[in-house]
PDB file of C-alpha atoms in Angstrom:
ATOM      1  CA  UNK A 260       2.047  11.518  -7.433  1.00 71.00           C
ATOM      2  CA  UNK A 261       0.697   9.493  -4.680  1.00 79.00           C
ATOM      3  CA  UNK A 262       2.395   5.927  -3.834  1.00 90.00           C
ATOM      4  CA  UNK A 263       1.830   3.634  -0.551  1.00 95.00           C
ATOM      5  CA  UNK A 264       3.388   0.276   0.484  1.00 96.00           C
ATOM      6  CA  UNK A 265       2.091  -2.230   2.603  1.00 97.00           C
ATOM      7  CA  UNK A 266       2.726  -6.000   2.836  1.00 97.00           C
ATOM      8  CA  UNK A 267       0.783  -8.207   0.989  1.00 96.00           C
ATOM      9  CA  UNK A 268      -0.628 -10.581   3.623  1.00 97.00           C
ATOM     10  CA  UNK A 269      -0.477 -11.005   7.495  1.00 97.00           C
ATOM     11  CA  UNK A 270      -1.325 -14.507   9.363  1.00 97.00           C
ATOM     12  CA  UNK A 271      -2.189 -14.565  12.982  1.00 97.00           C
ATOM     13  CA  UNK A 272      -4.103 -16.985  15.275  1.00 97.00           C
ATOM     14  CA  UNK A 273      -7.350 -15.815  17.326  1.00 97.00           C
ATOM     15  CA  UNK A 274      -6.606 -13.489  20.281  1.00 97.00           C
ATOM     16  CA  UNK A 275      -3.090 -12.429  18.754  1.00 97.00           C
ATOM     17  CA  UNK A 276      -2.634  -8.956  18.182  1.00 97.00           C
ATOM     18  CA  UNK A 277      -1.327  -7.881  14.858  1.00 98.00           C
ATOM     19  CA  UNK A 278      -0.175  -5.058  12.851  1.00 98.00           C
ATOM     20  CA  UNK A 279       0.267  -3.815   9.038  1.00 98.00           C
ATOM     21  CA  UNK A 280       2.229  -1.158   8.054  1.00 98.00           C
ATOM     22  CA  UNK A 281       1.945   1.261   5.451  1.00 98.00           C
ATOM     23  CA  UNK A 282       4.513   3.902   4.152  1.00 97.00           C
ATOM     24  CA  UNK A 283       3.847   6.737   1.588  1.00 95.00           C
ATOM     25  CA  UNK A 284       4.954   9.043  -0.759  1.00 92.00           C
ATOM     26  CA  UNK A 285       2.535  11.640  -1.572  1.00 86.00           C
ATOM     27  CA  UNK A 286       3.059  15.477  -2.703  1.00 81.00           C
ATOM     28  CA  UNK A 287       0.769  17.052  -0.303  1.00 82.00           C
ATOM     29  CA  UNK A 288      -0.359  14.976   3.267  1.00 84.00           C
ATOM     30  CA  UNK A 289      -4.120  15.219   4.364  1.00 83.00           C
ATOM     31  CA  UNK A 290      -4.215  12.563   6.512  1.00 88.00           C
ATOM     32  CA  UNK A 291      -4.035   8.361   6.515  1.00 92.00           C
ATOM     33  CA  UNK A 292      -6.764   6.319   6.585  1.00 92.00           C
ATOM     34  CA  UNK A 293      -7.483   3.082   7.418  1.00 95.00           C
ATOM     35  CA  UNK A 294     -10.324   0.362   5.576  1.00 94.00           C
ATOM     36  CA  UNK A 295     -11.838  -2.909   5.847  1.00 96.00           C
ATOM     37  CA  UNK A 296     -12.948  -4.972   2.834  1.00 96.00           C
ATOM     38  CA  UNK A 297     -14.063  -8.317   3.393  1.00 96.00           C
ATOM     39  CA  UNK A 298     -14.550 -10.501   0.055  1.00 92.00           C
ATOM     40  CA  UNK A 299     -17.197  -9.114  -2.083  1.00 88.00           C
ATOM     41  CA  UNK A 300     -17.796  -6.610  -0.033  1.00 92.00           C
ATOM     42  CA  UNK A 301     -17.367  -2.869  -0.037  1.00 91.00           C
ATOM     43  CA  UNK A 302     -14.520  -0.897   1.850  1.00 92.00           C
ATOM     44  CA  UNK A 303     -15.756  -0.240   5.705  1.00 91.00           C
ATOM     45  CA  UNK A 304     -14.115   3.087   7.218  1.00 89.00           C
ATOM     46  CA  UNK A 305     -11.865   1.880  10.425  1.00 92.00           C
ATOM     47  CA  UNK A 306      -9.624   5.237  10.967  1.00 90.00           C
ATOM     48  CA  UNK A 307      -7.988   8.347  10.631  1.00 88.00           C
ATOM     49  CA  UNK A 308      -4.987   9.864  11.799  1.00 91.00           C
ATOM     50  CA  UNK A 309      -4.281  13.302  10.551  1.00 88.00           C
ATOM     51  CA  UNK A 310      -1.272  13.568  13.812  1.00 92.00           C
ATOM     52  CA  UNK A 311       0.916  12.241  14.929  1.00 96.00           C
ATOM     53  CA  UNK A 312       0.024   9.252  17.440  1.00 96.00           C
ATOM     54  CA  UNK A 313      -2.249   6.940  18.128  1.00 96.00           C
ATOM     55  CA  UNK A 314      -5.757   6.660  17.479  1.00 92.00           C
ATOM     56  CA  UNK A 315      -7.686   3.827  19.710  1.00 92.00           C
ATOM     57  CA  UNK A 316     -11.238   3.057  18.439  1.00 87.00           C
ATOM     58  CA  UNK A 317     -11.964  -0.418  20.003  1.00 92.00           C
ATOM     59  CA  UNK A 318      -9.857  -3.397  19.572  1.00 95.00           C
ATOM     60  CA  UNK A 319      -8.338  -1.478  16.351  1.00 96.00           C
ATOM     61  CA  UNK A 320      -6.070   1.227  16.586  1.00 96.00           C
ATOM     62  CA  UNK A 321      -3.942   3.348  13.710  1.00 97.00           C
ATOM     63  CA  UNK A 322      -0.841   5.440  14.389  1.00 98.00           C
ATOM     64  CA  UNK A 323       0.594   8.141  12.373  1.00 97.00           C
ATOM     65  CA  UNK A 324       4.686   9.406  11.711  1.00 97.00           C
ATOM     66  CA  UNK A 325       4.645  11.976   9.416  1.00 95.00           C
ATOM     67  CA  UNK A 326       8.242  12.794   9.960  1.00 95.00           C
ATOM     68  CA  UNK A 327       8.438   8.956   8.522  1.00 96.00           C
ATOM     69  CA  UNK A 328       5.829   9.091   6.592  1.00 96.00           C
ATOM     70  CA  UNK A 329       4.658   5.851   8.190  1.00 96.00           C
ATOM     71  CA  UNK A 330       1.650   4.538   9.753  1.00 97.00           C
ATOM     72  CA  UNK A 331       0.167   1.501  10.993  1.00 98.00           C
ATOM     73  CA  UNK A 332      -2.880  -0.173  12.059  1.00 98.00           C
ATOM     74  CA  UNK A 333      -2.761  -2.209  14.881  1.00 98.00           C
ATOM     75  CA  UNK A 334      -5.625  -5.285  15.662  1.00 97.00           C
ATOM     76  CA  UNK A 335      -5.985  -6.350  19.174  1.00 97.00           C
ATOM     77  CA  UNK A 336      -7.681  -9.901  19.969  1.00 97.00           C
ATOM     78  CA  UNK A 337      -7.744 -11.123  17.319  1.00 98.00           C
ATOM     79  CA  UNK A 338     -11.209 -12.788  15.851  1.00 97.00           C
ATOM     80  CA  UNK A 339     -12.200 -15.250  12.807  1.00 97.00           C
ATOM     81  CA  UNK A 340     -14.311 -12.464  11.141  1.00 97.00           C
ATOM     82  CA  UNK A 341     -11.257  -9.838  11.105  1.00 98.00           C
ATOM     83  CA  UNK A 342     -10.171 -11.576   8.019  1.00 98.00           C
ATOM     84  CA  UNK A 343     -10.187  -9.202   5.624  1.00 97.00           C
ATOM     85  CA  UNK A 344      -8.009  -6.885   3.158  1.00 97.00           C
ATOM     86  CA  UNK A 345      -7.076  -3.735   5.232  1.00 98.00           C
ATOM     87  CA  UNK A 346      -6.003  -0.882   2.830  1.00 97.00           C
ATOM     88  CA  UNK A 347      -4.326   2.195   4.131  1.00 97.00           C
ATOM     89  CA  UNK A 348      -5.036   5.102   1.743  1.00 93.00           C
ATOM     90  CA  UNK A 349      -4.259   8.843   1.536  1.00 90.00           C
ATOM     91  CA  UNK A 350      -6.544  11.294   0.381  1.00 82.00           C
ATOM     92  CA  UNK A 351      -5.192  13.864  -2.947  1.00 74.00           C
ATOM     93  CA  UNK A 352      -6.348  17.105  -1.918  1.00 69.00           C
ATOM     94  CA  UNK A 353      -7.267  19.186   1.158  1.00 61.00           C
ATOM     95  CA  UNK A 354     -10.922  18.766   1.547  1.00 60.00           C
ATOM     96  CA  UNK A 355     -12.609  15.617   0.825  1.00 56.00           C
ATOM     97  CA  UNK A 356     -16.189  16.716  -0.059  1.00 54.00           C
ATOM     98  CA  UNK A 357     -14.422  19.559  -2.514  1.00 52.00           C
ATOM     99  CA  UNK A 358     -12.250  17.496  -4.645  1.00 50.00           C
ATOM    100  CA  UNK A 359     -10.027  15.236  -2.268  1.00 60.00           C
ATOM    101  CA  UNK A 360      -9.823  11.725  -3.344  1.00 81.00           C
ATOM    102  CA  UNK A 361      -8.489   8.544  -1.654  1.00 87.00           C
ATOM    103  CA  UNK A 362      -6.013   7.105  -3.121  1.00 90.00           C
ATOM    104  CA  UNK A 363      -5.235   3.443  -1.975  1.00 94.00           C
ATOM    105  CA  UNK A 364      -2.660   1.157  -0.815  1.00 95.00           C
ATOM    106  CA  UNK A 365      -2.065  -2.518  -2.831  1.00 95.00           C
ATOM    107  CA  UNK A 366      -4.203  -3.976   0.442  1.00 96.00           C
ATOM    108  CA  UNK A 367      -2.991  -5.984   3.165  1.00 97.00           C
ATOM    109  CA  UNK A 368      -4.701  -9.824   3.144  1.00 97.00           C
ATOM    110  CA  UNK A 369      -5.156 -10.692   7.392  1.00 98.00           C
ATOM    111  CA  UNK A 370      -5.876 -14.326   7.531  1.00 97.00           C
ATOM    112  CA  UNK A 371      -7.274 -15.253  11.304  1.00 97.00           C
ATOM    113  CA  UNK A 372      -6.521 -18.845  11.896  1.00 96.00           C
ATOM    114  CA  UNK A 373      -7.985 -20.688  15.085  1.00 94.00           C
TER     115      UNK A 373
ATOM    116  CA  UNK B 222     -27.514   1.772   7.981  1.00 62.00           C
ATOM    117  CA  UNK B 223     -26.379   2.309   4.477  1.00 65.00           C
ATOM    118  CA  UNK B 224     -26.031   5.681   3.680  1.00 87.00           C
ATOM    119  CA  UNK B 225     -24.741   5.068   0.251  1.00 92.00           C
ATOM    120  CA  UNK B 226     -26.684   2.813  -2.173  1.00 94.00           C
ATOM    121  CA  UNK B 227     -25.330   1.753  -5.440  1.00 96.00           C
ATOM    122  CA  UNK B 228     -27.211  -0.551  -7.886  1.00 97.00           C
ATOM    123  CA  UNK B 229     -27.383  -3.255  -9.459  1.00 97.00           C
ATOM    124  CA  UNK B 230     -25.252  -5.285  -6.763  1.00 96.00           C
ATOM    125  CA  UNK B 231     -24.477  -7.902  -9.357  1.00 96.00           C
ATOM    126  CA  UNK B 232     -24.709  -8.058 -13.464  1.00 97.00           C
ATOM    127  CA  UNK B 233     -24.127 -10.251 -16.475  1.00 97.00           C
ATOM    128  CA  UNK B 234     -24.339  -8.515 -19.592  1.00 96.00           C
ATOM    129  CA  UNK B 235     -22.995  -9.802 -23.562  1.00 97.00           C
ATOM    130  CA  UNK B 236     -19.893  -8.345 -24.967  1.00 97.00           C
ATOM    131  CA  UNK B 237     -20.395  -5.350 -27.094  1.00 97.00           C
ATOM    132  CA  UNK B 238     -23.716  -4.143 -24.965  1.00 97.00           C
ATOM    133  CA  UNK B 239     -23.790  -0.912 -22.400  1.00 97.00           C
ATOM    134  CA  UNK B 240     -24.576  -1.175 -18.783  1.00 98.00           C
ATOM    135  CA  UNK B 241     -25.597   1.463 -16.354  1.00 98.00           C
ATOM    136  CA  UNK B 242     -24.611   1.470 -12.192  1.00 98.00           C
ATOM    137  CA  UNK B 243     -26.525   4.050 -10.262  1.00 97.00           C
ATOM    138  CA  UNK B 244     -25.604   5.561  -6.667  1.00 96.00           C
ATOM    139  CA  UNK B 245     -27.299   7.553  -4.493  1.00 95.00           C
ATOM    140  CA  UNK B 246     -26.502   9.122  -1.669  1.00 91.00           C
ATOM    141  CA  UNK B 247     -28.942   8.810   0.909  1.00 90.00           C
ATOM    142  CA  UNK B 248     -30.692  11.068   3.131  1.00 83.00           C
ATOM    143  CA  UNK B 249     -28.147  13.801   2.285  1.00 82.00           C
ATOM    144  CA  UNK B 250     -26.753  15.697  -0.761  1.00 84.00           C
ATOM    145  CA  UNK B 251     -23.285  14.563  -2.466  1.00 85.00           C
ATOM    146  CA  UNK B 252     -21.944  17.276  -4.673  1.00 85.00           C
ATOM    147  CA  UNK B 253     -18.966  14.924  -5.417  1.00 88.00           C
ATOM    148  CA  UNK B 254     -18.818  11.513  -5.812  1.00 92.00           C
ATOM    149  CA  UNK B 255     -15.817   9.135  -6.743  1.00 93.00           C
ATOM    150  CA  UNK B 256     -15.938   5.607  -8.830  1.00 96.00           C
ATOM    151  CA  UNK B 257     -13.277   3.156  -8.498  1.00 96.00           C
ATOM    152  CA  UNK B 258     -12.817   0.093 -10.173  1.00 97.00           C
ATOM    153  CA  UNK B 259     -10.989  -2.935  -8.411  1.00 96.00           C
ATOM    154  CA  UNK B 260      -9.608  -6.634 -10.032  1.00 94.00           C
ATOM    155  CA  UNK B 261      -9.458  -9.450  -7.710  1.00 90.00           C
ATOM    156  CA  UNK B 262      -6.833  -9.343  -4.944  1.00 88.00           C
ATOM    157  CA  UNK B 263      -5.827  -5.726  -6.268  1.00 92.00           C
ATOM    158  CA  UNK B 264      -6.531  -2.449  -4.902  1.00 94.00           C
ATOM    159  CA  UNK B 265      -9.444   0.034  -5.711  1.00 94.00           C
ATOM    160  CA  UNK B 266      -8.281   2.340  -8.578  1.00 94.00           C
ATOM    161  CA  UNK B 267      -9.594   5.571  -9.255  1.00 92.00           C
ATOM    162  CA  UNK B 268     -11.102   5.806 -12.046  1.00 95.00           C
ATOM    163  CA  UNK B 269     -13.029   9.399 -12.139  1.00 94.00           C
ATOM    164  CA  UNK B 270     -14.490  12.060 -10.249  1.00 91.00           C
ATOM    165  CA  UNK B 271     -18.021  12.811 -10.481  1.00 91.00           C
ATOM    166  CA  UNK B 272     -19.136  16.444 -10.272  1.00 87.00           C
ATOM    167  CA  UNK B 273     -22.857  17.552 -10.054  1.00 87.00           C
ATOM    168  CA  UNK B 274     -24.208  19.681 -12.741  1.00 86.00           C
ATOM    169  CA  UNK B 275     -20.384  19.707 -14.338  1.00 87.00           C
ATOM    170  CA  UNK B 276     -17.987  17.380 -16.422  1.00 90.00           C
ATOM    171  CA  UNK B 277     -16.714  14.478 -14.561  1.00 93.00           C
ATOM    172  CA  UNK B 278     -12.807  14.253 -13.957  1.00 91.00           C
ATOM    173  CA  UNK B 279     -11.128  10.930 -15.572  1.00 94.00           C
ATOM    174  CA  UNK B 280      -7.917   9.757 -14.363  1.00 92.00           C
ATOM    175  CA  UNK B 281      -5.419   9.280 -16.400  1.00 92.00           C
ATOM    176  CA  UNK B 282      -5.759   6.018 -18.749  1.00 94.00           C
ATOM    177  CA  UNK B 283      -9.571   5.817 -18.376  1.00 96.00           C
ATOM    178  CA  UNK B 284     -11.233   6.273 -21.610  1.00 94.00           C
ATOM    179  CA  UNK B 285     -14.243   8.853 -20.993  1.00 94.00           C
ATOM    180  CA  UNK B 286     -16.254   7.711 -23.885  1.00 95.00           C
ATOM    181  CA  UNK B 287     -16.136   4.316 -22.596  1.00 96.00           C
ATOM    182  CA  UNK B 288     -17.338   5.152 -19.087  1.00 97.00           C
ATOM    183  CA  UNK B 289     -19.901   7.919 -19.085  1.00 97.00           C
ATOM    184  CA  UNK B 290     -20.323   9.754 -16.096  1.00 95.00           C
ATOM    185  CA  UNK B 291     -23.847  11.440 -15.255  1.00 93.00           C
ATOM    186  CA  UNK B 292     -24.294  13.416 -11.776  1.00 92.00           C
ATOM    187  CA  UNK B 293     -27.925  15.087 -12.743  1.00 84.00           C
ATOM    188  CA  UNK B 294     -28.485  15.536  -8.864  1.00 91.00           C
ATOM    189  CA  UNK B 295     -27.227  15.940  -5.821  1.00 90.00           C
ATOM    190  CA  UNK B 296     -28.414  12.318  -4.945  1.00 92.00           C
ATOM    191  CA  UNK B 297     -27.503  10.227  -7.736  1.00 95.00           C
ATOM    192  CA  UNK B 298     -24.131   9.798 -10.102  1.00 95.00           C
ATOM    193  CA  UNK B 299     -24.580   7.315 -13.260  1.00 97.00           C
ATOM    194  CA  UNK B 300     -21.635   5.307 -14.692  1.00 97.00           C
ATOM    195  CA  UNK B 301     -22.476   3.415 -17.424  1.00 98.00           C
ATOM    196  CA  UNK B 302     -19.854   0.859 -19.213  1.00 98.00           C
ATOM    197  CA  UNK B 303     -20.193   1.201 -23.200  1.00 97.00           C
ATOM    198  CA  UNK B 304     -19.894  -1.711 -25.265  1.00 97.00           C
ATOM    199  CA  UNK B 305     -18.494  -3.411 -22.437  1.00 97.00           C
ATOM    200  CA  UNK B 306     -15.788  -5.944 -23.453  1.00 96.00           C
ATOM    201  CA  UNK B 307     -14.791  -9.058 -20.957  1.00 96.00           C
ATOM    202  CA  UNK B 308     -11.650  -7.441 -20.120  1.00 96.00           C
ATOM    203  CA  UNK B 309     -14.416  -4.513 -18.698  1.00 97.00           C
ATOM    204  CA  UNK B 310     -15.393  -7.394 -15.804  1.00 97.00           C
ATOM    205  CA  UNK B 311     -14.666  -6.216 -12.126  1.00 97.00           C
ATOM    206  CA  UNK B 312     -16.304  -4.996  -9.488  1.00 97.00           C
ATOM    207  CA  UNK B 313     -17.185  -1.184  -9.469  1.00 98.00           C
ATOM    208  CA  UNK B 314     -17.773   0.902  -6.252  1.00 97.00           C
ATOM    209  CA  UNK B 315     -18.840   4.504  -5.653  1.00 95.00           C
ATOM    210  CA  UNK B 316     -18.294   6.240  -2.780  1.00 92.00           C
ATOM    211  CA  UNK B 317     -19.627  10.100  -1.286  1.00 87.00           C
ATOM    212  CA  UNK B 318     -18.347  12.173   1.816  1.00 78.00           C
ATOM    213  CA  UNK B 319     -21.343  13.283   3.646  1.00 64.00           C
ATOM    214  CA  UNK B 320     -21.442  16.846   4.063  1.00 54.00           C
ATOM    215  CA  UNK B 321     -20.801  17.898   8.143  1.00 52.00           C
ATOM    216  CA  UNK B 322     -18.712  15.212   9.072  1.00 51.00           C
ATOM    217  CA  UNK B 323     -15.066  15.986   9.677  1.00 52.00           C
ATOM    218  CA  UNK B 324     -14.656  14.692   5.916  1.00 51.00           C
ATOM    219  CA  UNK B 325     -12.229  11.769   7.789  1.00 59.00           C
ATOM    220  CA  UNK B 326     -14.359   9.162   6.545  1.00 73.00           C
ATOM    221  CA  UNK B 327     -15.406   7.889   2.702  1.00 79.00           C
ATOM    222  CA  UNK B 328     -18.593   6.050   2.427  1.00 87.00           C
ATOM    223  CA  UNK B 329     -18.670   3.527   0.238  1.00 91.00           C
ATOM    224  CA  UNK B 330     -22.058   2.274  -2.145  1.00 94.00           C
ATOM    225  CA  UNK B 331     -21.913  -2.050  -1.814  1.00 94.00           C
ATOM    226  CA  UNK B 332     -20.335  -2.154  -5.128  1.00 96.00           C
ATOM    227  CA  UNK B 333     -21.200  -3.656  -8.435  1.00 97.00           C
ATOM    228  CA  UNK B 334     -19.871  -6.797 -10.063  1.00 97.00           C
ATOM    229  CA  UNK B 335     -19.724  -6.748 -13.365  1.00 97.00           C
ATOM    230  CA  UNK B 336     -19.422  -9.580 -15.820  1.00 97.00           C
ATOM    231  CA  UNK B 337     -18.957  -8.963 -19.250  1.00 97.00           C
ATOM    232  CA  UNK B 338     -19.587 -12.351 -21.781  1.00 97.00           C
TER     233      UNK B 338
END
């Protein structure tokens, strides 16, 4: 089976930079992604890493050990409307559109203070 | 814009009664389609895999007579919630790939919050 870890909430002020970790245990590895929820809302894509490395998109950025099997998602400049749940998930099967599901982390609560 | 739509955003329905959520992929063709359920402050469980023109997949623990899976298109999956119960009430979400993209991302309908009475 699938299993991923990361902490249940992160506090940081605005402009800080911040980042959330996520290990796994999964039987197969098709990559690590990275999502936004914001209350109420639905998931928002924010990254992939299928490599090892990092992966900038923006102020957000997501890095990848598979030897580890370990990732994180790093938040630059921090900003009031970045609170959110961030879940790292991992997807069960090869090809997403054919069968491959996401299977989600417990979700990470970022609270931005000022 | 959105590119999946789910529907109704929000409902209220009385214990023992059935309710139906509807997504559709827009502007493209979703052969699969996945609905998760998620509890306040919790995570987004799977809860089954919906496969046009074919049974849908439950995961283990989710009673398929309870939540009926319909995928009559390649635009539109059906859940509905059988004599929903208040321990039923949460907030549902679909979600598609989008054929042609690198299949890196899941796009997710805006969820449905359900509140059984």
């Amino acid at each position: 089976g699938q299993s991923l870890e990361q902490p249940s909430e992160v506090t940081a002020v605005e402009g800080a930079i911040v980042q959330i970790n996520c290990t796994y245990q999964t039987s197969g590895f098709y990559g690590l992604s990275w999502y936004q929820q914001h209350d109420g809302g639905a998931p928002t894509f924010l990254s992939y890493n299928a490599l090892d490395g990092l992966e900038e998109t923006g102020r957000f950025s997501s890095f990848l050990s598979r030897s580890d099997s370990y990732g994180y998602l790093l938040l630059q400049e921090l900003q009031m409307k970045d609170s959110a749940s961030y879940f790292c998930a991992v997807r069960d099967g090869r090809i997403y559109n054919q069968g491959g599901k996401l299977i989600f982390g417990q979700g990470t609560e970022l609270s931005v203070k000022p | 814009g959105a590119v999946v739509s789910q529907h109704p955003s929000w409902v209220i329905c009385k214990s023992g009664t059935s309710v139906k959520i509807e997504c559709r992929s827009l502007d493209f063709q979703a052969t699969t389609m996945f609905w998760y359920r998620q509890f306040p402050k919790q995570s987004l469980m799977l809860m089954a895999t919906s496969n046009e023109g074919s049974k849908a997949t439950y995961e283990q623990g989710v009673e398929k007579d309870k939540f009926l899976i319909n995928h009559a298109s390649l635009t539109l999956s059906t859940l509905t919630v059988t004599s929903a119960h208040p321990e039923d009430s949460s907030f549902y979400i679909c979600s598609a790939p989008m054929t042609g993209t690198r299949n890196t991302e899941a796009f997710f309908g805006q969820g449905t919050r359900l509140t059984v009475v």
